[in-house]
Amino acid sequence: MTETAEKGAAVVTGGTQGIGLAIAQRLISDGYQVAVLGRNTTTGEAAVEQLGNASTFIACDVSDEVRIPTAFAEVENTCGPIEILVNNAGVGHPATVDTLTSADWDALMAVDLKAGWLCAREAARSMRRRDGGSIVNIASIHAHLTRRGLFPYAAAKAGMLGLTRSMALELAPDGIRVNAVCPGYVRTPPMLAQYEAMPNPGAAWEHLQGIHPLGRIGEPHEIAAVVAFLASPEAGFVTGASWDVDGGLGARFAS
C-alpha cells in the first residue's frame, strides 16, 4: 500500500460512543469511509447520525464468533476493501480472584482479547487484496500496571499487547502493520458516571487529576489522534509497537 493509493474503508469496533466514536470522527476527517461496529442498534444509529454520510453502522457483537465474518463481509459490500481496523471494543468486570466466575472470565476474554484476533483475521483477508493495511489494537495502561479488583481486565489487555506483537510478525509479509495504543484515564461517559457515584465525587476527581504529571486526564480526541497516526502511511515503518497515552501516569513513581 502506498501513500498515494486510493483510501480503503476503516472499521472501528465499539465505535458508537466514547473513545471509539472519537476515533471514527477522526478517521472520517482524514478522508476514510468508516464502518462502526457495535451491539446496540439505537446507540449505533445515533452515532451514524452524528458522524454523517461517511459512516455506516453495522450491528455486531464481537463476542459472537459466527457473526464477525458476516459483519466484515457487510463492511466490504457497503464501504469497499478494508484498509484500517481499530479493535476498540472492550468490557470491564471488576472482580477478585475469589469472586470472578469462569463464565465471567470467558465473557470478558471473548470481547477484550479473542475478538481482536477474530476481527484482525477477517480484516487481513480484505487488506491482502489491496496490498496492505493497518490494524490498531486499543489495549490499556492496565496492560503494564493495574490496581486491585481488575485482574481479568488487566490480563486481557496484557494479552492484547502479546497479540499485537505476534500479529505484527505474522502479517508483515502482507504489508499489514499492527500496533497497539494504551490509553490511561480518559473522559468518557462511563468513566464520569463512575466518579459521580463515589461518596465524595469532587475530592475523588481532584485526586485523579492530581496524580497525573500533566495535571489532568485525557480526552477521547487525544487517543484518536494517536490511533490515526499509527493507522496512516506516516507511520509506515512502525509495527509491533505499543504507545502509552496516559499523561505520564505510567512514568510516575508512586509516593
CSV table of C-alpha atoms in Angstrom, one decimal:
chain,number,residue,atom,x,y,z
A,1,MET,CA,0.0,0.0,0.0
A,2,THR,CA,1.5,3.4,-1.0
A,3,GLU,CA,0.7,6.8,0.3
A,4,THR,CA,-0.9,7.8,-3.0
A,5,ALA,CA,-3.2,4.7,-3.2
A,6,GLU,CA,-6.9,5.3,-3.0
A,7,LYS,CA,-8.1,5.1,0.6
A,8,GLY,CA,-10.0,2.0,1.6
A,9,ALA,CA,-12.5,1.6,4.4
A,10,ALA,CA,-11.9,1.9,8.1
A,11,VAL,CA,-13.6,-0.3,10.7
A,12,VAL,CA,-13.9,0.7,14.3
A,13,THR,CA,-15.3,-1.9,16.7
A,14,GLY,CA,-17.1,-0.4,19.7
A,15,GLY,CA,-17.2,2.7,17.6
A,16,THR,CA,-20.6,4.1,18.7
A,17,GLN,CA,-19.5,6.0,21.8
A,18,GLY,CA,-16.6,7.3,23.9
A,19,ILE,CA,-13.1,6.7,22.5
A,20,GLY,CA,-14.4,4.6,19.6
A,21,LEU,CA,-16.7,7.4,18.4
A,22,ALA,CA,-13.8,9.9,18.6
A,23,ILE,CA,-11.6,7.5,16.6
A,24,ALA,CA,-14.4,7.2,13.9
A,25,GLN,CA,-14.7,11.0,13.8
A,26,ARG,CA,-11.0,11.5,13.3
A,27,LEU,CA,-10.8,8.9,10.6
A,28,ILE,CA,-13.7,10.4,8.7
A,29,SER,CA,-11.9,13.8,8.9
A,30,ASP,CA,-8.9,12.1,7.4
A,31,GLY,CA,-10.9,11.1,4.4
A,32,TYR,CA,-12.0,7.5,5.2
A,33,GLN,CA,-15.3,5.8,4.9
A,34,VAL,CA,-15.8,4.4,8.4
A,35,ALA,CA,-17.9,1.4,9.5
A,36,VAL,CA,-18.7,1.4,13.2
A,37,LEU,CA,-19.5,-1.9,14.8
A,38,GLY,CA,-21.5,-2.2,18.0
A,39,ARG,CA,-24.0,-4.3,19.8
A,40,ASN,CA,-26.7,-1.6,20.4
A,41,THR,CA,-28.7,-0.6,17.3
A,42,THR,CA,-30.1,2.6,19.0
A,43,THR,CA,-26.6,3.8,20.0
A,44,GLY,CA,-25.3,2.8,16.6
A,45,GLU,CA,-27.9,4.7,14.7
A,46,ALA,CA,-27.3,7.8,16.9
A,47,ALA,CA,-23.6,7.6,16.2
A,48,VAL,CA,-24.1,7.5,12.5
A,49,GLU,CA,-26.4,10.4,12.6
A,50,GLN,CA,-23.7,12.3,14.4
A,51,LEU,CA,-20.9,11.1,12.1
A,52,GLY,CA,-22.6,11.8,8.9
A,53,ASN,CA,-22.7,10.2,5.4
A,54,ALA,CA,-19.1,8.9,5.6
A,55,SER,CA,-20.2,6.4,8.2
A,56,THR,CA,-22.1,3.2,8.3
A,57,PHE,CA,-23.3,1.3,11.4
A,58,ILE,CA,-23.2,-2.5,11.3
A,59,ALA,CA,-24.7,-4.4,14.2
A,60,CYS,CA,-22.1,-6.8,15.5
A,61,ASP,CA,-21.4,-8.3,18.9
A,62,VAL,CA,-17.7,-9.1,18.6
A,63,SER,CA,-18.1,-11.9,21.2
A,64,ASP,CA,-20.1,-13.7,18.6
A,65,GLU,CA,-17.6,-15.7,16.5
A,66,VAL,CA,-20.2,-16.6,14.0
A,67,ARG,CA,-21.3,-13.1,13.4
A,68,ILE,CA,-17.9,-11.5,12.8
A,69,PRO,CA,-17.2,-12.9,9.3
A,70,THR,CA,-20.6,-11.8,8.0
A,71,ALA,CA,-20.2,-8.4,9.6
A,72,PHE,CA,-16.9,-7.8,7.8
A,73,ALA,CA,-18.4,-9.0,4.5
A,74,GLU,CA,-21.1,-6.4,5.0
A,75,VAL,CA,-18.4,-3.7,5.5
A,76,GLU,CA,-16.7,-4.7,2.2
A,77,ASN,CA,-20.1,-4.7,0.4
A,78,THR,CA,-21.1,-1.3,1.8
A,79,CYS,CA,-17.8,0.6,2.1
A,80,GLY,CA,-15.3,-1.3,-0.1
A,81,PRO,CA,-12.0,-3.0,0.7
A,82,ILE,CA,-10.7,-2.5,4.3
A,83,GLU,CA,-7.5,-0.5,4.9
A,84,ILE,CA,-7.8,0.2,8.6
A,85,LEU,CA,-9.1,-1.9,11.5
A,86,VAL,CA,-9.3,-0.4,15.0
A,87,ASN,CA,-10.0,-3.1,17.6
A,88,ASN,CA,-11.6,-0.8,20.2
A,89,ALA,CA,-14.5,-2.9,21.6
A,90,GLY,CA,-14.0,-3.7,25.3
A,91,VAL,CA,-15.7,-4.5,28.5
A,92,GLY,CA,-14.7,-4.4,32.1
A,93,HIS,CA,-15.7,-6.7,35.0
A,94,PRO,CA,-14.4,-5.6,38.4
A,95,ALA,CA,-13.8,-8.8,40.5
A,96,THR,CA,-11.4,-10.5,42.8
A,97,VAL,CA,-9.6,-13.8,42.2
A,98,ASP,CA,-12.2,-15.4,44.5
A,99,THR,CA,-15.4,-13.8,43.2
A,100,LEU,CA,-14.9,-14.0,39.4
A,101,THR,CA,-16.6,-16.9,37.8
A,102,SER,CA,-15.4,-18.9,34.9
A,103,ALA,CA,-18.3,-17.7,32.8
A,104,ASP,CA,-17.4,-14.1,33.6
A,105,TRP,CA,-13.8,-14.7,32.6
A,106,ASP,CA,-14.8,-16.2,29.3
A,107,ALA,CA,-17.2,-13.4,28.5
A,108,LEU,CA,-14.6,-10.7,29.2
A,109,MET,CA,-11.8,-12.5,27.2
A,110,ALA,CA,-14.2,-13.1,24.3
A,111,VAL,CA,-14.5,-9.3,23.8
A,112,ASP,CA,-11.3,-7.9,25.2
A,113,LEU,CA,-8.9,-10.4,23.6
A,114,LYS,CA,-10.3,-13.1,21.4
A,115,ALA,CA,-12.3,-10.6,19.3
A,116,GLY,CA,-9.1,-8.7,18.4
A,117,TRP,CA,-7.8,-11.8,16.7
A,118,LEU,CA,-11.1,-12.7,15.0
A,119,CYS,CA,-11.6,-9.2,13.6
A,120,ALA,CA,-8.0,-8.9,12.5
A,121,ARG,CA,-8.3,-12.2,10.7
A,122,GLU,CA,-11.3,-11.0,8.7
A,123,ALA,CA,-9.8,-7.6,8.1
A,124,ALA,CA,-6.5,-9.0,6.9
A,125,ARG,CA,-8.2,-11.0,4.2
A,126,SER,CA,-9.5,-7.8,2.7
A,127,MET,CA,-6.3,-5.9,3.3
A,128,ARG,CA,-4.3,-8.5,1.3
A,129,ARG,CA,-6.4,-7.8,-1.7
A,130,ARG,CA,-5.3,-4.1,-1.6
A,131,ASP,CA,-1.6,-5.0,-0.8
A,132,GLY,CA,-1.6,-3.9,2.8
A,133,GLY,CA,-3.3,-2.1,5.7
A,134,SER,CA,-3.1,-1.1,9.3
A,135,ILE,CA,-4.5,-2.7,12.5
A,136,VAL,CA,-4.5,-0.7,15.7
A,137,ASN,CA,-5.5,-2.5,18.9
A,138,ILE,CA,-6.8,-0.5,21.8
A,139,ALA,CA,-5.2,-2.0,24.9
A,140,SER,CA,-4.9,-0.1,28.2
A,141,ILE,CA,-2.4,1.2,30.7
A,142,HIS,CA,-3.7,-1.8,32.7
A,143,ALA,CA,-1.5,-3.9,30.4
A,144,HIS,CA,1.5,-2.6,32.2
A,145,LEU,CA,0.3,-1.6,35.7
A,146,THR,CA,-3.0,-2.0,37.4
A,147,ARG,CA,-4.9,-2.0,40.7
A,148,ARG,CA,-6.7,-4.5,42.9
A,149,GLY,CA,-10.0,-5.8,41.7
A,150,LEU,CA,-9.3,-5.6,37.9
A,151,PHE,CA,-7.2,-8.7,37.3
A,152,PRO,CA,-9.2,-10.2,34.4
A,153,TYR,CA,-9.2,-6.8,32.5
A,154,ALA,CA,-5.5,-6.4,33.1
A,155,ALA,CA,-4.8,-9.9,31.9
A,156,ALA,CA,-6.8,-9.4,28.8
A,157,LYS,CA,-5.1,-6.1,28.0
A,158,ALA,CA,-1.7,-7.5,28.6
A,159,GLY,CA,-2.7,-10.3,26.3
A,160,MET,CA,-3.6,-7.7,23.6
A,161,LEU,CA,0.0,-6.5,23.6
A,162,GLY,CA,1.2,-10.0,23.0
A,163,LEU,CA,-1.4,-10.4,20.3
A,164,THR,CA,-0.2,-7.2,18.7
A,165,ARG,CA,3.4,-8.2,18.6
A,166,SER,CA,2.6,-11.7,17.2
A,167,MET,CA,0.3,-10.5,14.5
A,168,ALA,CA,2.8,-7.8,13.5
A,169,LEU,CA,5.3,-10.5,12.7
A,170,GLU,CA,2.7,-12.8,11.1
A,171,LEU,CA,1.2,-10.1,8.8
A,172,ALA,CA,4.3,-8.0,7.9
A,173,PRO,CA,4.9,-10.0,4.7
A,174,ASP,CA,1.5,-9.0,3.6
A,175,GLY,CA,2.2,-5.3,4.1
A,176,ILE,CA,-0.1,-5.1,7.1
A,177,ARG,CA,1.2,-3.2,10.2
A,178,VAL,CA,-0.2,-4.0,13.7
A,179,ASN,CA,0.3,-1.6,16.6
A,180,ALA,CA,-1.3,-1.0,20.0
A,181,VAL,CA,-2.4,2.1,21.9
A,182,CYS,CA,-2.6,2.0,25.7
A,183,PRO,CA,-4.9,4.8,27.0
A,184,GLY,CA,-4.8,5.8,30.6
A,185,TYR,CA,-7.8,7.7,32.2
A,186,VAL,CA,-9.9,9.3,29.6
A,187,ARG,CA,-13.0,11.5,30.0
A,188,THR,CA,-15.8,9.2,28.7
A,189,PRO,CA,-19.4,8.9,29.9
A,190,PRO,CA,-18.9,5.6,31.8
A,191,MET,CA,-15.8,6.9,33.5
A,192,LEU,CA,-17.5,10.1,34.5
A,193,ALA,CA,-20.5,8.1,35.8
A,194,GLN,CA,-18.1,6.0,37.9
A,195,TYR,CA,-16.7,9.1,39.7
A,196,GLU,CA,-20.1,10.8,40.1
A,197,ALA,CA,-21.3,7.7,42.0
A,198,MET,CA,-18.5,8.0,44.6
A,199,PRO,CA,-19.2,9.2,48.1
A,200,ASN,CA,-17.3,12.5,47.5
A,201,PRO,CA,-17.1,13.0,43.8
A,202,GLY,CA,-15.3,16.3,44.0
A,203,ALA,CA,-12.5,15.1,46.1
A,204,ALA,CA,-12.1,11.9,44.1
A,205,TRP,CA,-12.0,13.9,40.9
A,206,GLU,CA,-9.4,16.3,42.3
A,207,HIS,CA,-7.2,13.4,43.4
A,208,LEU,CA,-7.5,11.8,40.0
A,209,GLN,CA,-6.4,14.9,38.2
A,210,GLY,CA,-3.5,15.5,40.7
A,211,ILE,CA,-1.9,12.1,40.2
A,212,HIS,CA,-1.2,12.8,36.6
A,213,PRO,CA,2.1,14.6,35.8
A,214,LEU,CA,0.2,16.7,33.2
A,215,GLY,CA,-2.4,17.6,35.9
A,216,ARG,CA,-5.5,16.2,34.0
A,217,ILE,CA,-6.9,13.1,32.4
A,218,GLY,CA,-7.1,12.6,28.7
A,219,GLU,CA,-9.8,13.5,26.2
A,220,PRO,CA,-11.1,11.0,23.6
A,221,HIS,CA,-9.9,13.0,20.7
A,222,GLU,CA,-6.3,12.8,22.0
A,223,ILE,CA,-6.4,9.0,21.9
A,224,ALA,CA,-8.0,9.2,18.4
A,225,ALA,CA,-5.1,11.4,17.2
A,226,VAL,CA,-2.5,8.7,18.1
A,227,VAL,CA,-4.6,6.0,16.6
A,228,ALA,CA,-5.0,8.0,13.3
A,229,PHE,CA,-1.2,8.5,13.1
A,230,LEU,CA,-0.4,4.8,13.6
A,231,ALA,CA,-3.1,3.9,11.1
A,232,SER,CA,-1.7,6.3,8.5
A,233,PRO,CA,1.1,5.9,5.9
A,234,GLU,CA,3.1,8.4,8.0
A,235,ALA,CA,3.7,5.5,10.5
A,236,GLY,CA,4.7,3.3,7.6
A,237,PHE,CA,7.8,2.0,9.5
A,238,VAL,CA,6.0,1.4,12.8
A,239,THR,CA,4.7,-2.1,13.6
A,240,GLY,CA,4.6,-4.3,16.6
A,241,ALA,CA,4.8,-1.2,18.8
A,242,SER,CA,2.8,-0.2,21.9
A,243,TRP,CA,2.1,3.5,22.5
A,244,ASP,CA,1.1,4.7,26.0
A,245,VAL,CA,-1.2,7.7,26.0
A,246,ASP,CA,-1.7,8.3,29.7
A,247,GLY,CA,-0.5,11.8,30.6
A,248,GLY,CA,2.7,10.4,32.1
A,249,LEU,CA,0.8,8.4,34.7
A,250,GLY,CA,2.8,5.2,34.0
A,251,ALA,CA,6.1,7.0,34.3
A,252,ARG,CA,5.4,8.3,37.8
A,253,PHE,CA,6.8,6.6,40.9
A,254,ALA,CA,4.1,6.1,43.5
A,255,SER,CA,4.7,8.2,46.6
